[in-house]
Coordinates of C-alpha atoms and ligand atoms in Angstrom, one line a residue:
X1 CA 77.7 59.7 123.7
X2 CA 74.7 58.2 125.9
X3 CA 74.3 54.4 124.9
X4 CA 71.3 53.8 122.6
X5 CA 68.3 52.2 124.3
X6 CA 65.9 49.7 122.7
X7 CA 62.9 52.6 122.8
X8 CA 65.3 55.1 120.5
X9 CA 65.8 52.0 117.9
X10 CA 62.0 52.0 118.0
X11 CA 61.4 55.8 117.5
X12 CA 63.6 55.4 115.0
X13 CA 61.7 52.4 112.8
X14 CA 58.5 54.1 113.7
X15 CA 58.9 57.8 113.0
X16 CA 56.1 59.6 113.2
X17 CA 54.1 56.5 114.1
X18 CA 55.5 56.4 117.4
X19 CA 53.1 56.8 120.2
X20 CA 49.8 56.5 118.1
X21 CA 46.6 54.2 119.4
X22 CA 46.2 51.0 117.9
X23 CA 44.1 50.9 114.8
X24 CA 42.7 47.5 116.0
X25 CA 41.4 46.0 119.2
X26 CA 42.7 42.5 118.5
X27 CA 45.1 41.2 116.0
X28 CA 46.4 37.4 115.8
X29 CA 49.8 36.4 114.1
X30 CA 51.7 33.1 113.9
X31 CA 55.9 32.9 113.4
X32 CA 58.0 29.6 113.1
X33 CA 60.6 28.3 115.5
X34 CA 64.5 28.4 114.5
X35 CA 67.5 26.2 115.3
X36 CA 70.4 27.1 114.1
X37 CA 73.0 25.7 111.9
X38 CA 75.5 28.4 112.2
X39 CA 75.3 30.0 116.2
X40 CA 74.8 32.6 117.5
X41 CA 76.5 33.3 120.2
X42 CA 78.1 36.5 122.1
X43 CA 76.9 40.3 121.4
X44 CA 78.7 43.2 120.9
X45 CA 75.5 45.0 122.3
X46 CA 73.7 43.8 125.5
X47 CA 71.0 46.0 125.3
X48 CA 70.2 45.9 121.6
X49 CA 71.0 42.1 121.1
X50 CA 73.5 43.0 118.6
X51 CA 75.8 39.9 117.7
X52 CA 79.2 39.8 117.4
X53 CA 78.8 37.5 114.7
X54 CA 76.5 36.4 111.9
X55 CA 74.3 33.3 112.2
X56 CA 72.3 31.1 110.1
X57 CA 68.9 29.0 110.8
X58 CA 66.3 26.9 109.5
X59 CA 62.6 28.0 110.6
X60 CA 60.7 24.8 111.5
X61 CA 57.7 25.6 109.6
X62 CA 54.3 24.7 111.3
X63 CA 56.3 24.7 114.5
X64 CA 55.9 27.8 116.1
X65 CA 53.5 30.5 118.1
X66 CA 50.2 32.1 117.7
X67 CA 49.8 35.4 119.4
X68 CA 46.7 37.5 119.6
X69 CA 47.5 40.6 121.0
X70 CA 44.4 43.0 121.8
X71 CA 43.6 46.0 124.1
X72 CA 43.6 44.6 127.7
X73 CA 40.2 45.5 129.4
X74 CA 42.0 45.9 132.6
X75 CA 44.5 48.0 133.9
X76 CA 47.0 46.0 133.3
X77 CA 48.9 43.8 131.1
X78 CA 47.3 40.3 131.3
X79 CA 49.2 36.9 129.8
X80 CA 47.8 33.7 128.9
X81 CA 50.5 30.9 128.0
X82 CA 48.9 27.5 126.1
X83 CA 45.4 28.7 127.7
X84 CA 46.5 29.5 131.1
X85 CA 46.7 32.5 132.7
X86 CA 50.3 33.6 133.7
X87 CA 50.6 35.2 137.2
X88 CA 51.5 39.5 136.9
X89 CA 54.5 39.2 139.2
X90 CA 56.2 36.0 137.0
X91 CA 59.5 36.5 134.7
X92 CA 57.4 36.0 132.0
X93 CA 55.0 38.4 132.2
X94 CA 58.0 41.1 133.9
X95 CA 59.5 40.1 130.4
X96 CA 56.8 41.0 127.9
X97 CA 55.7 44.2 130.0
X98 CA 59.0 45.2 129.7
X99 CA 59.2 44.9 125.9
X100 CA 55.3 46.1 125.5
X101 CA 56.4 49.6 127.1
X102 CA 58.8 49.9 124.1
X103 CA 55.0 50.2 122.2
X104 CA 52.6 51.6 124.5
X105 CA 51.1 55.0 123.2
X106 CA 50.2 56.3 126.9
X107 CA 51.3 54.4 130.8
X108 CA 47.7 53.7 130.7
X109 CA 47.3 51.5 127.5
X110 CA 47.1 48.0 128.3
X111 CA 47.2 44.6 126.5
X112 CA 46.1 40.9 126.5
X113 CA 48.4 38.5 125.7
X114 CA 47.5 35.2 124.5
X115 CA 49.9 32.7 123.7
X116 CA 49.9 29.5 122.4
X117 CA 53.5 27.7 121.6
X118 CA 52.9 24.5 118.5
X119 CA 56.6 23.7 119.5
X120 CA 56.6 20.5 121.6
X121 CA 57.4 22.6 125.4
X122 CA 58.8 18.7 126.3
X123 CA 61.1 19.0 122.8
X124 CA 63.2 21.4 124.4
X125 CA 62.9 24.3 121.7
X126 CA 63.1 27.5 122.3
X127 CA 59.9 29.7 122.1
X128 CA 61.1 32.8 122.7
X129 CA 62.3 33.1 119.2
X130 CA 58.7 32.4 117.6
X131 CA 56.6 34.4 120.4
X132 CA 58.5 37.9 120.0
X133 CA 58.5 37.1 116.3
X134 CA 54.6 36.5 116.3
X135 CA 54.5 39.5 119.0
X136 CA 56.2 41.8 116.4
X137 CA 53.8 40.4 113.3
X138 CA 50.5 40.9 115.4
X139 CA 51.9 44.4 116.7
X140 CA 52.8 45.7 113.4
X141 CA 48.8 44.5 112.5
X142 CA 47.2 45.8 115.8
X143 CA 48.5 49.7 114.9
X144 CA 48.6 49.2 111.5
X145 CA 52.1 50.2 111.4
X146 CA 52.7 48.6 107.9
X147 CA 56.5 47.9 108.6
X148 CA 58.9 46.2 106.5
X149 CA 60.4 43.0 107.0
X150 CA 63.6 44.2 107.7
X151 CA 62.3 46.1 110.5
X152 CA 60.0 43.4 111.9
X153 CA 62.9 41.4 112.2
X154 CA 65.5 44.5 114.0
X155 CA 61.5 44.7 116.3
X156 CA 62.0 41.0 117.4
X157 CA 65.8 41.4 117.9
X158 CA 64.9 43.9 120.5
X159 CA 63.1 40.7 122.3
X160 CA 65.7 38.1 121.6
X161 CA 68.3 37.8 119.5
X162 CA 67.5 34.7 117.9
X163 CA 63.6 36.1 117.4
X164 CA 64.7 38.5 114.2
X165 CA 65.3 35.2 112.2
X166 CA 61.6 34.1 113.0
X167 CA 60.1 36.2 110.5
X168 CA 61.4 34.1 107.6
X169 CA 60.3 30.5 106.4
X170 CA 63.5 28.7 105.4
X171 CA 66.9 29.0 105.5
X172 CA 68.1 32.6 107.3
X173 CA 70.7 34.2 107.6
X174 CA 71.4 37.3 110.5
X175 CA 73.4 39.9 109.3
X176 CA 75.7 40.6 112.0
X177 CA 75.9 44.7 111.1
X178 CA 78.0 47.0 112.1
X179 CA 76.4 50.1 113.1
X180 CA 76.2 51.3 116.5
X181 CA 72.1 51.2 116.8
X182 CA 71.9 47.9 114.7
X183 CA 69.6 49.3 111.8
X184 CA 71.7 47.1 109.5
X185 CA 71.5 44.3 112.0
X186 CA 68.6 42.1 110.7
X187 CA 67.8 38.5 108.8
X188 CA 67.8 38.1 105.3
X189 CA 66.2 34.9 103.7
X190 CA 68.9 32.4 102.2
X191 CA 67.8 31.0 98.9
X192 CA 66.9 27.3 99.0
X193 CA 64.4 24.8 99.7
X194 CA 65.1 21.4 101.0
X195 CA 61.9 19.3 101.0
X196 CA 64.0 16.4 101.9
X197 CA 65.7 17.4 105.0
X198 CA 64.7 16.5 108.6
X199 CA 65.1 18.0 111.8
X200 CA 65.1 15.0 115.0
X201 CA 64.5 16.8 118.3
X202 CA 65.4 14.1 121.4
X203 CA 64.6 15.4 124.3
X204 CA 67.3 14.6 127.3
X205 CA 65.9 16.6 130.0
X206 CA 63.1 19.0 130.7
X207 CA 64.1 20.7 133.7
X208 CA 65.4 24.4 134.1
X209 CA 68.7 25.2 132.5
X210 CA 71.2 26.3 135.5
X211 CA 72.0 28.8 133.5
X212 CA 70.4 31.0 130.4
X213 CA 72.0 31.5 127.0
X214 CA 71.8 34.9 127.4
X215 CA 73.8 34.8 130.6
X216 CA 76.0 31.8 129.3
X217 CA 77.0 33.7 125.9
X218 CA 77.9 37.0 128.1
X219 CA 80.3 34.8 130.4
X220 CA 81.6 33.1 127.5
X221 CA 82.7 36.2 125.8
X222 CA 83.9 37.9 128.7
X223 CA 85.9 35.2 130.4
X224 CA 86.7 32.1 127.3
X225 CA 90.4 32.1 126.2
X226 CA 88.6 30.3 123.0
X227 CA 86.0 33.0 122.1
X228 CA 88.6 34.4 120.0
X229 CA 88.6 32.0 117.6
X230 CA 84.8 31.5 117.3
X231 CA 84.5 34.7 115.0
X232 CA 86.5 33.0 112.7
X233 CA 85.0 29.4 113.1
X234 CA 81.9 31.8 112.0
X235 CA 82.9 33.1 109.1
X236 CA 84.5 29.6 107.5
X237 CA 81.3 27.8 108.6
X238 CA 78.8 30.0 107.1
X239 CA 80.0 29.7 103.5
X240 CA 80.2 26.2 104.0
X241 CA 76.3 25.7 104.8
X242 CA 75.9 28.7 102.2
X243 CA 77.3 26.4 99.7
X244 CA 76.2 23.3 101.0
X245 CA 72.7 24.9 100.6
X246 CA 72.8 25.9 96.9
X247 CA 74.3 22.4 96.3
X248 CA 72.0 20.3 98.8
X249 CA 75.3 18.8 99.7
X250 CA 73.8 17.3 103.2
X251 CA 77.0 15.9 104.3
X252 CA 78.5 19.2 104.0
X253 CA 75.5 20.8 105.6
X254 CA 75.4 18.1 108.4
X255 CA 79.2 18.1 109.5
X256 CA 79.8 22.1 109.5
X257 CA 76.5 22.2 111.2
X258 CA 77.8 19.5 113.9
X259 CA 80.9 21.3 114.1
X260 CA 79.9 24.6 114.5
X261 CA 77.5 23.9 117.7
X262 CA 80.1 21.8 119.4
X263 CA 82.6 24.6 118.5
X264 CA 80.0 26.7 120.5
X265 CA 79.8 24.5 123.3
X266 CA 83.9 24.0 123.5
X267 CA 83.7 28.2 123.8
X268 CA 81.8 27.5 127.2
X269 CA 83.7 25.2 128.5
X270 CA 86.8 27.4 128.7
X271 CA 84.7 30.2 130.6
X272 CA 84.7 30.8 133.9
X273 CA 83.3 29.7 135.4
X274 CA 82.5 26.8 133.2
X275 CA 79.6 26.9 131.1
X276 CA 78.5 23.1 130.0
X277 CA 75.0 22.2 128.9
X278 CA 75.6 18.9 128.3
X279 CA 74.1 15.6 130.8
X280 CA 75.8 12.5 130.2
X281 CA 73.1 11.1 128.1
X282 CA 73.3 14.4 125.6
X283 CA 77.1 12.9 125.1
X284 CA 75.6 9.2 124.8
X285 CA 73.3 10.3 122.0
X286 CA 76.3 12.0 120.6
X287 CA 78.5 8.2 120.5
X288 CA 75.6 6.8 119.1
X289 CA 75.2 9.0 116.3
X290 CA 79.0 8.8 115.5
X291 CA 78.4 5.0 115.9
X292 CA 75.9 4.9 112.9
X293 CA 77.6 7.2 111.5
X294 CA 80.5 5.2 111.0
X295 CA 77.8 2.4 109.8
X296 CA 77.1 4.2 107.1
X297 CA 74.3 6.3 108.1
X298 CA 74.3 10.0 107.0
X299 CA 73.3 11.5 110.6
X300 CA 74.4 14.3 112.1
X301 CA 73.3 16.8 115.0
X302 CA 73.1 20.5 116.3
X303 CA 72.6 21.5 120.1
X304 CA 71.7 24.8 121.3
X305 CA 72.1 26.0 125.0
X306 CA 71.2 23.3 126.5
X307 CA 71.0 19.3 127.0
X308 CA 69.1 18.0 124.2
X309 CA 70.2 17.0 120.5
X310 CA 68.8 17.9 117.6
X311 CA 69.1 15.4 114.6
X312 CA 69.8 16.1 110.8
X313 CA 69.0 13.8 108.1
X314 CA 67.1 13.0 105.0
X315 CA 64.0 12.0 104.4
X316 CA 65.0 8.6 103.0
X317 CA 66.4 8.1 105.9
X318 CA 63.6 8.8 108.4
X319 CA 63.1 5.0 109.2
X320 CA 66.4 4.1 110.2
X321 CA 66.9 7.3 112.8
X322 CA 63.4 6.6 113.9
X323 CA 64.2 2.7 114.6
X324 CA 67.6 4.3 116.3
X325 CA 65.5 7.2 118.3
X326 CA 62.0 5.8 118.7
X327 CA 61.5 9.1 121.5
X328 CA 62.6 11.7 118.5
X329 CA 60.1 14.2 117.6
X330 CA 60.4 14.7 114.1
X331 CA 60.0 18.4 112.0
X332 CA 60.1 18.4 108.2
X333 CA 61.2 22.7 107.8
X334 CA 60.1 22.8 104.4
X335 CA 57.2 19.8 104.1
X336 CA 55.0 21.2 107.2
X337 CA 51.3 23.0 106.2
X338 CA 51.8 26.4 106.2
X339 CA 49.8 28.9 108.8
X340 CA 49.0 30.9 106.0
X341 CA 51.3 33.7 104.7
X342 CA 54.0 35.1 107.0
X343 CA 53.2 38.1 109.3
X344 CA 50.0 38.5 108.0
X345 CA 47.5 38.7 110.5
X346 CA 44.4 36.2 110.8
X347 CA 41.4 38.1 110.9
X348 CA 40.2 38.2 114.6
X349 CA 36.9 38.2 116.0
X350 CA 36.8 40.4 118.8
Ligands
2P0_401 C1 71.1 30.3 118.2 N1 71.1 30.4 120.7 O1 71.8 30.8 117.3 C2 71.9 30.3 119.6 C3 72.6 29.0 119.7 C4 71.4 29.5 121.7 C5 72.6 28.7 121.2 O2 70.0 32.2 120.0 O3 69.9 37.0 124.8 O4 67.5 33.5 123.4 O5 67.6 36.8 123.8 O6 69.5 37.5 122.4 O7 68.3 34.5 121.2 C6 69.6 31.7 122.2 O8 69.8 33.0 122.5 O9 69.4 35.1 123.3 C7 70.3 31.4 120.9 P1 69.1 36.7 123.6 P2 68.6 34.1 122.5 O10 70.0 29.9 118.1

């Protein structure tokens, strides 16, 4: 049987809605960021962004991207990033001309892009995740498509993996699935709101990764002796933040969290060849968080694909990280103002 391609899973969530004009010349959506607590990291589909294994985030509130998508006046898709224009020939452009064809009603329908990321670009975080989110939400608005959540979310997996989990506020979890075109492969929002819990992003380095998560999870799972045992590291840890949720045990929530991303990062280091995100200050920051750790302070920290550590704590303990980490940028998930309800699209003036 011929693979399934991203434009079939779209057909599919569309029906008959496939291939119709937008309803709208301009629409304008905003999604959160994500880290996660529990990873994701390998696929079982490439080309749909299907994971082998569940995962489980916390969207970062008022941290996140705007997009206003509206009918391009020229023939061609045009892009503008934080207010500046993004050259047609760049990745980034290729990238979201790429996923716009999965949409366009005719090869002659074009769009303007405009971006703007709240996420810190110097923090480190991943915008990918918030902009095909957003992308999805102001979509969904432009054409007047009127899709569920679930299906906003499987639309923003198509982008990125990590992007489906964007759609939520809160704690989400990704349901791995198991079907071969990932309709039952989409986030769910976990019950639970922690006003008091922090997020500490310390920046280690700006520059380009060497190499991308996407690339790094694929080489991980094709050629690390450990990836084996990750599933199962997955399963354990995710009912350990499940429960450390519902009982806002944080130093259950902090240690399987901890554990979990540098079970991630052990997974790379037995590929091949070896995948290590780390720079000897990322493994400083780690001793010095054990350190006051072992002083009594209820610290702990995730990393993602690449060098920079995020921090998890309380509230009450904001002053003491901050006199440890002056450089931290600090996100409060669930304390940050709102953009106004999820997906719904700010009225635009164009
Ligand atoms: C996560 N990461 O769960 C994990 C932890 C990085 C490390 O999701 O190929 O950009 O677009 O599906 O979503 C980053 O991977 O990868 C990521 P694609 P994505 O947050």
């Amino acid at each position: 049987m011929a693979s399934i391609k991203k434009r079939d899973v779209v057909r599919l969530i569309l029906g008959e809605r496939f291939g119709r004009m937008p309803v709208k010349f301009c629409s304008t959506a905003y999604a959160p960021a994500n880290i996660a607590l529990c990873k994701y990291w390998g696929k079982r589909n490439e080309e749909l962004n299907l994971p082998i294994t569940a995962s489980l985030s916390v969207s970062l509130g008022a941290l996140g991207t705007t997009t206003k998508v509206c009918l391009s006046t020229v023939a061609r898709d045009e892009v503008i990033l934080n207010d500046q224009p993004v050259p047609v020939r760049s990745k980034f452009t290729k990238a979201l001309s790429t996923y716009l064809n999965l949409f366009r009603p005719s090869p002659t329908v074009f769009f303007r892009i405009e971006t703007r990321n709240t996420v810190p670009t110097a923090a480190g975080m991943a915008s990918s995740a918030s902009g095909f989110a957003a992308l999805v939400f102001a979509l969904d608005d432009l054409f007047g498509w009127g899709l569920s959540k679930r299906h906003q979310s499987i639309l923003a997996r198509l982008g990125s993996g990590s992007a489906c989990r964007s759609v939520y506020e809160g704690f989400v979890e990704w349901e791995a699935g198991a079907d071969e075109d990932g309709m039952d492969s989409y986030a769910v929002p976990v019950p639970g709101v922690w006003p008091e819990l922090r997020i500490g992003v310390l920046t280690i380095s700006e520059d380009q990764k060497p190499i991308s998560s996407r690339e790094a999870m694929k080489r991980t799972r094709r050629t690390s002796s450990f990836y084996e045992a990750w599933p199962v590291k997955v399963a354990h840890d995710l009912e350990l933040i499940k429960s450390a949720i519902d009982a806002r045990d944080f130093e259950l929530l902090g240690r399987t969290a901890e554990s979990n991303a540098l079970a991630m990062h052990a997974t790379g280091l037995a590929a091949w060849p070896p995948v290590l995100f780390w720079y000897p200050q990322s493994v400083a920051v780690m001793h010095d968080i054990w350190a006051l750790r072992d002083a009594g302070l209820p610290l702990y920290f995730t990393m993602d694909a690449g060098p920079n550590v995020k921090l998890l704590f309380a509230a009450d303990n904001e002053k003491d990280v901050l006199a440890a980490f002056p450089a931290v940028t600090l996100v409060a998930p669930f304390a940050e103002k709102r953009f106004g309800p999820l997906g719904a699209a700010a009225p635009t003036g164009c």
